[in-house]
Short mmCIF file of C-alpha atoms in Angstrom, two decimals:
data_model
loop_
_atom_site.label_atom_id
_atom_site.label_comp_id
_atom_site.label_asym_id
_atom_site.label_seq_id
_atom_site.Cartn_x
_atom_site.Cartn_y
_atom_site.Cartn_z
CA MET M 22 -39.87 -16.31 144.03
CA SER M 23 -41.75 -17.98 146.89
CA ARG M 24 -40.11 -18.44 150.27
CA THR M 25 -40.21 -22.22 149.85
CA LYS M 26 -38.22 -21.98 146.62
CA LYS M 27 -35.74 -19.60 148.22
CA VAL M 28 -35.19 -22.03 151.10
CA LEU M 29 -34.75 -24.89 148.64
CA GLU M 30 -32.22 -22.84 146.67
CA ALA M 31 -30.29 -22.04 149.86
CA LEU M 32 -30.31 -25.66 151.01
CA LEU M 33 -29.07 -26.98 147.67
CA PHE M 34 -26.41 -24.28 147.43
CA ALA M 35 -25.04 -25.15 150.86
CA ALA M 36 -25.40 -28.93 150.56
CA PRO M 37 -22.13 -30.89 150.46
CA GLU M 38 -23.76 -33.53 148.26
CA PRO M 39 -26.94 -34.01 146.20
CA VAL M 40 -30.07 -33.93 148.37
CA SER M 41 -33.25 -36.00 148.03
CA ALA M 42 -36.73 -34.46 147.86
CA ASP M 43 -37.58 -36.50 150.98
CA LYS M 44 -34.81 -34.84 152.97
CA LEU M 45 -35.68 -31.37 151.65
CA SER M 46 -39.32 -31.95 152.58
CA ALA M 47 -38.34 -32.97 156.12
CA ILE M 48 -36.19 -29.86 156.57
CA LEU M 49 -38.81 -27.51 155.12
CA SER M 50 -41.49 -29.08 157.31
CA THR M 51 -39.74 -27.88 160.47
CA GLU M 52 -41.25 -24.48 159.60
CA GLN M 53 -44.36 -25.44 157.61
CA ALA M 54 -45.53 -28.80 156.27
CA VAL M 55 -44.40 -29.27 152.65
CA SER M 56 -45.01 -32.65 151.06
CA VAL M 57 -42.40 -34.47 148.98
CA ARG M 58 -44.61 -34.03 145.93
CA GLU M 59 -44.77 -30.28 146.51
CA VAL M 60 -40.99 -30.17 146.95
CA ARG M 61 -40.53 -31.95 143.61
CA LEU M 62 -42.86 -29.44 141.91
CA HIS M 63 -40.97 -26.51 143.42
CA LEU M 64 -37.64 -28.01 142.37
CA ALA M 65 -38.86 -28.53 138.80
CA GLU M 66 -40.05 -24.91 138.67
CA LEU M 67 -36.77 -23.67 140.10
CA ALA M 68 -34.83 -25.72 137.55
CA ALA M 69 -36.97 -24.29 134.72
CA GLN M 70 -36.32 -20.79 136.04
CA TYR M 71 -32.55 -21.31 135.94
CA ASP M 72 -32.90 -22.59 132.36
CA GLU M 73 -35.06 -19.66 131.26
CA GLU M 74 -32.63 -17.16 132.68
CA GLN M 75 -29.75 -19.00 130.97
CA ARG M 76 -27.78 -19.01 134.18
CA SER M 77 -24.28 -20.51 134.27
CA ILE M 78 -25.49 -23.15 136.67
CA ALA M 79 -28.39 -25.58 136.35
CA LEU M 80 -30.48 -27.35 138.95
CA GLU M 81 -30.77 -31.03 138.07
CA LYS M 82 -31.98 -34.33 139.40
CA VAL M 83 -28.85 -36.45 139.58
CA SER M 84 -28.08 -39.88 141.00
CA GLY M 85 -30.64 -41.67 143.15
CA GLY M 86 -33.37 -39.06 142.55
CA ARG M 87 -31.39 -36.42 144.44
CA TRP M 88 -30.98 -32.83 143.35
CA ALA M 89 -27.89 -30.64 142.95
CA PHE M 90 -26.60 -27.56 141.19
CA ARG M 91 -24.18 -28.13 138.32
CA THR M 92 -22.24 -25.71 136.17
CA ARG M 93 -22.91 -25.69 132.46
CA LYS M 94 -20.38 -27.35 130.22
CA GLU M 95 -19.25 -24.17 128.44
CA PHE M 96 -17.64 -22.91 131.65
CA ALA M 97 -15.56 -26.03 132.24
CA PRO M 98 -12.22 -24.56 131.02
CA PHE M 99 -12.47 -21.73 133.56
CA ILE M 100 -13.38 -24.05 136.44
CA GLN M 101 -10.54 -26.38 135.53
CA GLN M 102 -8.15 -23.42 135.83
CA LEU M 103 -9.67 -22.58 139.21
CA HIS M 104 -9.09 -26.13 140.44
CA LYS M 105 -5.76 -26.34 138.63
CA GLU M 106 -6.77 -29.59 137.04
CA LYS M 107 -6.51 -30.98 133.56
CA SER M 108 -9.54 -32.05 131.62
CA PRO M 109 -9.93 -35.74 132.56
CA ALA M 110 -8.96 -38.17 129.85
CA LYS M 111 -11.87 -39.77 128.06
CA LEU M 112 -12.48 -43.39 129.02
CA SER M 113 -11.01 -45.85 126.55
CA ARG M 114 -13.34 -48.23 124.76
CA ALA M 115 -12.02 -51.11 126.87
CA ALA M 116 -12.65 -49.14 130.08
CA SER M 117 -16.20 -48.31 128.94
CA GLU M 118 -16.85 -52.01 128.28
CA VAL M 119 -15.51 -52.99 131.69
CA LEU M 120 -17.59 -50.27 133.34
CA ALA M 121 -20.72 -51.55 131.58
CA ILE M 122 -20.00 -55.11 132.70
CA VAL M 123 -19.46 -54.03 136.31
CA ALA M 124 -22.62 -51.89 136.23
CA TYR M 125 -24.79 -54.84 135.18
CA ARG M 126 -23.12 -57.76 136.91
CA GLN M 127 -21.88 -56.24 140.16
CA PRO M 128 -20.40 -57.45 142.37
CA LEU M 129 -18.05 -59.55 140.25
CA SER M 130 -14.38 -60.49 140.12
CA ARG M 131 -11.75 -59.52 137.59
CA ALA M 132 -11.73 -63.10 136.35
CA ASP M 133 -15.48 -62.79 135.59
CA ILE M 134 -14.83 -59.60 133.63
CA ASP M 135 -11.97 -61.21 131.72
CA LYS M 136 -14.18 -64.15 130.85
CA LEU M 137 -16.97 -61.93 129.54
CA ARG M 138 -14.61 -59.79 127.45
CA GLY M 139 -12.36 -62.67 126.39
CA VAL M 140 -9.35 -60.54 127.22
CA ASP M 141 -7.33 -59.36 130.22
CA SER M 142 -9.04 -56.36 131.85
CA SER M 143 -6.47 -55.37 134.48
CA ALA M 144 -5.46 -52.08 132.85
CA PRO M 145 -8.97 -50.71 132.17
CA LEU M 146 -10.06 -51.84 135.64
CA ALA M 147 -7.13 -49.99 137.23
CA SER M 148 -8.08 -46.81 135.36
CA LEU M 149 -11.68 -47.14 136.60
CA LEU M 150 -10.46 -47.64 140.18
CA GLU M 151 -8.22 -44.60 139.86
CA ARG M 152 -11.14 -42.49 138.68
CA LYS M 153 -13.26 -43.87 141.54
CA LEU M 154 -15.90 -45.14 139.13
CA VAL M 155 -15.62 -48.66 140.54
CA GLN M 156 -14.57 -49.94 143.94
CA THR M 157 -13.91 -53.23 145.64
CA THR M 158 -16.67 -54.42 147.91
CA ASN M 159 -14.86 -57.04 149.97
CA ARG M 160 -11.57 -57.65 151.67
CA SER M 161 -11.11 -61.27 150.76
CA ARG M 162 -9.81 -62.99 147.68
CA PRO M 163 -10.89 -62.65 144.92
CA ALA M 164 -11.69 -58.94 145.02
CA LEU M 165 -15.23 -58.15 143.89
CA TYR M 166 -15.99 -54.94 142.03
CA ALA M 167 -19.03 -52.68 142.00
CA THR M 168 -19.82 -49.23 140.68
CA THR M 169 -19.61 -46.21 142.97
CA ARG M 170 -21.88 -43.27 143.63
CA GLN M 171 -19.28 -41.22 141.77
CA PHE M 172 -20.11 -43.27 138.68
CA LEU M 173 -23.78 -42.30 138.89
CA LEU M 174 -22.87 -38.65 139.46
CA ASP M 175 -20.25 -38.43 136.69
CA PHE M 176 -22.46 -40.09 134.12
CA GLY M 177 -25.68 -38.34 135.14
CA ILE M 178 -27.40 -41.65 135.82
CA ASP M 179 -30.32 -41.53 138.20
CA ASP M 180 -30.50 -45.26 138.72
CA LEU M 181 -28.76 -48.35 137.34
CA ALA M 182 -32.14 -49.43 135.95
CA ASP M 183 -31.88 -46.45 133.55
CA LEU M 184 -28.99 -48.05 131.71
CA PRO M 185 -29.81 -49.08 128.14
CA PHE M 186 -30.90 -52.64 127.34
CA HIS M 187 -31.61 -53.24 131.01
CA GLU M 188 -35.08 -54.55 130.22
CA LYS M 189 -33.77 -56.73 127.39
CA LEU M 190 -31.05 -58.50 129.35
CA SER M 191 -31.61 -61.98 130.61
CA PRO M 192 -31.94 -62.34 134.41
CA ALA M 193 -28.48 -63.85 134.51
CA LEU M 194 -27.07 -60.67 133.06
CA LYS M 195 -28.67 -58.34 135.59
CA MET D 29 -20.22 -77.82 107.82
CA LEU D 30 -18.51 -75.96 104.99
CA PHE D 31 -16.95 -72.76 106.10
CA PRO D 32 -16.73 -69.88 103.66
CA LYS D 33 -13.37 -68.25 103.07
CA LEU D 34 -13.50 -64.90 104.78
CA GLN D 35 -11.58 -61.83 103.84
CA GLU D 36 -9.29 -60.10 106.23
CA VAL D 37 -10.82 -57.32 108.27
CA ALA D 38 -9.26 -54.19 109.62
CA ILE D 39 -10.03 -53.65 113.28
CA ASP D 40 -9.60 -50.33 114.98
CA ASN D 41 -8.86 -50.38 118.69
CA PHE D 42 -8.42 -54.13 118.87
CA THR D 43 -9.86 -55.19 122.21
CA GLY D 44 -10.03 -58.97 122.00
CA SER D 45 -10.95 -62.11 120.15
CA LEU D 46 -14.68 -61.41 120.39
CA ASP D 47 -14.10 -58.23 118.43
CA VAL D 48 -12.40 -60.19 115.66
CA LEU D 49 -15.12 -62.81 115.68
CA LEU D 50 -17.88 -60.20 115.45
CA GLN D 51 -16.16 -58.30 112.66
CA LEU D 52 -15.57 -61.44 110.60
CA ALA D 53 -19.17 -62.60 110.98
CA LYS D 54 -20.60 -59.14 110.32
CA GLN D 55 -18.48 -58.40 107.27
CA SER D 56 -19.14 -61.74 105.63
CA GLU D 57 -22.80 -61.89 106.75
CA ILE D 58 -22.54 -65.42 108.09
CA PRO D 59 -23.57 -66.92 111.45
CA ILE D 60 -21.03 -66.59 114.22
CA GLU D 61 -20.51 -70.34 114.40
CA GLY D 62 -19.69 -70.33 110.66
CA VAL D 63 -16.48 -68.38 111.17
CA THR D 64 -13.56 -70.73 110.65
CA LEU D 65 -10.79 -71.17 113.11
CA ALA D 66 -8.31 -70.62 110.25
CA ASN D 67 -9.75 -67.18 109.60
CA MET D 68 -9.78 -66.34 113.23
CA THR D 69 -6.23 -67.43 113.90
CA SER D 70 -4.83 -65.80 110.75
CA GLN D 71 -6.50 -62.55 111.79
CA LEU D 72 -5.08 -62.84 115.28
CA VAL D 73 -1.63 -63.72 113.96
CA LYS D 74 -1.76 -60.58 111.80
CA GLU D 75 -2.59 -58.55 114.90
CA LEU D 76 0.26 -60.32 116.70
CA LEU D 77 2.77 -59.43 113.95
CA ASP D 78 1.56 -55.83 113.90
CA LYS D 79 2.18 -55.58 117.61
CA ASP D 80 5.55 -57.34 117.76
CA ASP D 81 6.92 -54.70 120.10
CA GLU D 82 4.09 -55.05 122.62
CA ILE D 83 4.69 -58.15 124.68
CA ASP D 84 1.52 -57.85 126.78
CA VAL D 85 -0.73 -57.49 123.75
CA GLY D 86 1.04 -60.34 122.04
CA ALA D 87 0.54 -62.55 125.08
CA GLU D 88 -3.15 -61.67 125.14
CA ILE D 89 -3.54 -62.56 121.47
CA LEU D 90 -1.85 -65.93 122.05
CA ALA D 91 -4.14 -66.61 125.01
CA GLN D 92 -7.18 -65.67 122.94
CA THR D 93 -6.13 -67.91 120.10
CA ALA D 94 -5.82 -70.77 122.59
CA THR D 95 -9.31 -70.01 123.90
CA LEU D 96 -10.72 -70.06 120.39
CA LEU D 97 -9.00 -73.38 119.71
CA LEU D 98 -10.71 -74.78 122.80
CA ILE D 99 -14.13 -73.47 121.76
CA LYS D 100 -13.75 -74.74 118.21
CA SER D 101 -12.41 -78.14 119.24
CA ARG D 102 -15.39 -78.56 121.52
CA SER D 103 -17.66 -77.82 118.56
CA LEU D 104 -16.06 -80.71 116.66
CA LEU D 105 -16.96 -83.24 119.35
CA PRO D 106 -19.81 -85.62 118.45
CA VAL D 107 -23.23 -84.80 119.87
CA LEU D 108 -24.31 -87.26 122.54
CA SER D 109 -27.26 -89.48 121.67
CA ASP D 110 -28.88 -89.04 125.08
CA PRO D 111 -29.89 -85.37 125.49
CA SER D 112 -29.96 -85.78 129.26
CA GLU D 113 -26.20 -86.23 129.17
CA LEU D 114 -25.75 -82.82 127.61
CA LEU D 115 -24.12 -80.37 129.90
CA PRO D 116 -23.98 -76.66 129.19
CA GLU D 117 -20.29 -76.91 128.40
CA ALA D 118 -21.03 -79.60 125.84
CA LEU D 119 -22.99 -77.09 123.75
CA PRO D 120 -20.21 -74.93 122.36
CA ALA D 121 -22.24 -73.19 119.64
CA LYS D 122 -24.95 -72.17 122.09
CA GLU D 123 -22.35 -71.18 124.66
CA LEU D 124 -20.42 -69.19 122.11
CA MET D 125 -23.57 -67.47 120.85
CA GLN D 126 -24.62 -66.50 124.37
CA HIS D 127 -21.13 -65.24 125.06
CA VAL D 128 -21.19 -63.11 121.93
CA VAL D 129 -24.70 -61.81 122.67
CA ASP D 130 -23.59 -60.81 126.17
CA TYR D 131 -20.50 -59.15 124.80
CA VAL D 132 -22.49 -57.23 122.16
CA HIS D 133 -24.84 -55.96 124.88
CA PHE D 134 -22.00 -54.85 127.10
CA ARG D 135 -20.18 -53.21 124.23
CA ALA D 136 -23.34 -51.30 123.31
CA VAL D 137 -23.81 -50.20 126.92
CA GLY D 138 -20.14 -49.21 127.01
CA GLU D 139 -20.68 -47.00 123.94
CA ASP D 140 -23.75 -45.48 125.59
CA LEU D 141 -21.74 -44.80 128.75
CA ALA D 142 -19.02 -43.15 126.66
CA GLN D 143 -21.69 -40.83 125.22
CA LYS D 144 -23.03 -40.07 128.69
CA GLU D 145 -19.50 -39.34 129.84
CA GLU D 146 -19.09 -36.93 126.93
CA GLN D 147 -22.39 -35.20 127.78
CA ASN D 148 -21.57 -34.87 131.46
CA ALA D 149 -17.87 -34.02 131.18
CA GLY D 150 -16.88 -30.59 132.44
CA ARG D 151 -20.03 -30.09 134.48
CA TYR D 152 -19.18 -29.37 138.08
CA TYR D 153 -21.34 -29.86 141.14
CA ARG D 154 -21.87 -27.29 143.81
CA LEU D 155 -20.17 -29.59 146.26
CA LEU D 156 -17.68 -28.91 148.95
CA ARG D 157 -14.35 -30.22 147.75
CA GLU D 158 -13.16 -33.04 149.87
CA LYS D 159 -10.23 -31.84 151.91
CA GLN D 160 -7.80 -34.48 152.90
CA SER D 161 -6.51 -33.94 156.35
CA GLY D 162 -2.83 -33.20 156.46
CA ALA D 163 -2.63 -32.47 152.73
CA GLY D 164 0.80 -31.13 151.87
CA GLU D 165 2.60 -33.08 154.57
CA LEU D 166 5.03 -35.76 153.58
CA ARG D 167 3.48 -38.19 156.06
CA VAL D 168 6.72 -39.89 156.91
CA ASP D 169 7.02 -38.42 160.40
CA HIS D 170 8.88 -40.65 162.79
CA LEU D 171 9.69 -43.02 159.98
CA ALA D 172 12.90 -43.47 158.08
CA LEU D 173 13.33 -45.54 154.95
CA SER D 174 15.54 -47.90 156.96
CA ASP D 175 12.59 -48.51 159.34
CA LEU D 176 10.48 -49.70 156.44
CA VAL D 177 13.29 -51.85 155.04
CA ASP D 178 13.87 -53.43 158.48
CA PHE D 179 10.16 -54.10 158.82
CA VAL D 180 9.88 -55.74 155.39
CA GLU D 181 12.97 -57.88 156.01
CA ARG D 182 11.54 -59.03 159.34
CA VAL D 183 8.18 -60.06 157.91
CA LEU D 184 9.74 -61.78 154.91
CA GLN D 185 12.06 -63.77 157.18
CA LYS D 186 9.11 -64.74 159.35
CA GLN D 187 7.16 -65.75 156.27
CA ALA D 188 10.07 -67.81 154.88
CA SER D 189 10.33 -69.77 158.11
CA SER D 190 6.62 -70.53 158.23
CA GLY D 191 6.88 -73.56 155.94
CA PRO D 192 5.88 -74.37 152.35
CA SER D 193 3.61 -71.93 150.61
CA VAL D 194 0.58 -72.46 148.44
CA LEU D 195 0.13 -70.76 145.09
CA PHE D 196 -3.22 -69.08 144.57
CA PRO D 197 -4.65 -68.63 141.07
CA GLU D 198 -5.64 -65.00 141.68
CA ILE D 199 -3.00 -62.48 142.66
CA TRP D 200 -3.78 -59.04 144.02
CA THR D 201 -2.87 -56.08 141.88
CA VAL D 202 -1.47 -52.94 143.51
CA ALA D 203 -4.68 -51.06 142.64
CA GLU D 204 -6.78 -53.79 144.31
CA ALA D 205 -4.56 -53.77 147.37
CA GLN D 206 -4.93 -49.99 147.64
CA GLU D 207 -8.72 -50.32 147.53
CA ARG D 208 -8.56 -53.04 150.16
CA ILE D 209 -6.51 -50.84 152.51
CA LYS D 210 -8.82 -47.87 151.91
CA LEU D 211 -11.81 -50.07 152.77
CA ASP D 212 -10.10 -51.08 156.00
CA LEU D 213 -9.30 -47.47 156.85
CA ALA D 214 -12.93 -46.49 156.32
CA THR D 215 -13.82 -48.49 159.41
CA GLU D 216 -10.59 -48.23 161.42
CA SER D 217 -8.42 -45.14 161.64
CA ASN D 218 -5.36 -46.94 163.00
CA ILE D 219 -4.25 -50.29 161.67
CA PRO D 220 -1.08 -52.09 162.78
CA LEU D 221 1.15 -52.62 159.75
CA GLU D 222 1.77 -56.22 160.85
CA ARG D 223 -1.82 -57.09 159.96
CA TYR D 224 -0.98 -56.84 156.27
CA PHE D 225 2.21 -58.83 156.65
CA CYS D 226 1.22 -61.83 158.75
CA THR D 227 2.65 -65.23 157.88
CA ASP D 228 -0.51 -66.59 156.25
CA LYS D 229 0.11 -64.28 153.31
CA GLU D 230 2.08 -65.15 150.21
CA ARG D 231 5.35 -63.35 149.57
CA ALA D 232 3.95 -61.91 146.31
CA GLU D 233 0.86 -60.63 148.11
CA MET D 234 3.03 -58.97 150.78
CA ILE D 235 5.11 -57.21 148.14
CA VAL D 236 1.95 -55.98 146.41
CA LEU D 237 0.61 -54.74 149.76
CA LEU D 238 3.87 -52.93 150.47
CA LEU D 239 3.77 -51.23 147.06
CA ALA D 240 0.15 -50.28 147.70
CA ILE D 241 1.05 -48.74 151.07
CA LEU D 242 3.93 -46.79 149.53
CA GLU D 243 1.63 -45.54 146.77
CA LEU D 244 -1.00 -44.48 149.31
CA MET D 245 1.72 -42.68 151.29
CA LYS D 246 2.80 -40.89 148.13
CA LEU D 247 -0.79 -39.85 147.47
CA GLN D 248 -0.95 -38.67 151.10
CA LEU D 249 -3.90 -40.93 151.80
CA VAL D 250 -2.21 -42.85 154.61
CA ARG D 251 0.38 -42.06 157.22
CA VAL D 252 2.77 -44.73 158.49
CA ILE D 253 4.14 -44.09 161.95
CA ASN D 254 6.90 -45.81 163.88
CA GLU D 255 5.16 -45.96 167.25
CA ALA D 256 8.37 -46.73 169.11
CA LEU D 257 9.80 -43.38 168.04
CA VAL D 258 6.55 -41.49 168.60
CA SER D 259 6.21 -42.69 172.17
CA ALA D 260 9.91 -42.19 172.90
#
């Protein structure tokens, strides 16, 4: 493994949050100039290496084009024991609908969500707030809701533009 | 327009009138606007009877039925002769169609998100776990329950003497109030409690804020301190 890849591996292992190729390039360049494009190539190779070796962790591009290590799903029960946490409950259909509405129309109020769904959305919205998938963006009335970075991370979404039907929606829906 | 008689549909995970409307139209292969109000309401009444022990759901169904009555009654209004007089709200069929199209899109995206959630569940990041300062402490130092009760009584008395109040259509939920306080704390580490209980606030809002603060204290996300005792 090249020194550049080793440094990248060390940086991503120690990073408290996903890191962008731009930032990795800037850090690497303190020793020797490495372009962002080169960093991306190295990261892709490193990710492929982890896959080939069937390691328990994978290197992946996550939200906002940033990179991070993630454990593979099969090891979840053990990690949950380590963290003494229960497997999180699956989102209800209503909560998924509300999340989709917030993702496309953010920021918007609860009344807007209720109008779109034709039904009261307080309960699903509260569950999304509790799971930190949505947050309020203002301090005045009415509260406006938007998705969080946690939402992108938890759902493995690189960008909101990657959501399905995005290109088909009318401008008013975006 | 003649409306066909539709058969009753079984709906799993009932989530609203739009669900019923979609199911009726889909099952009978007719345009959305062809679904009769009678079919809609009978379906909703069935749901209502099935859920006779769930007051909230029953209230929702009644509200939805009222909404559908409004939409349908609008559709029965005569079309104006001058097209320039047509306002968006005077085009119920178009409005209803757009509403349903939007809803179908969002429901599809919701299903896609549920799949993504399934794919990504149980996959952990190599991230440092966020440590909350003071975790494990009760966070009620220098504060007795009687202090909080005294404080609430004081602010409510002040609020009662500040004159007639105005009712707002939107009321904060406890979850919203918690988010609001967390937003404030992201920019300010110390906030005087009085700020959330000033006289321009409604009594209901103050109670919601108090519940939110208590919940945040329970979750050890905020600490409430009686400064008089701390400095003593």
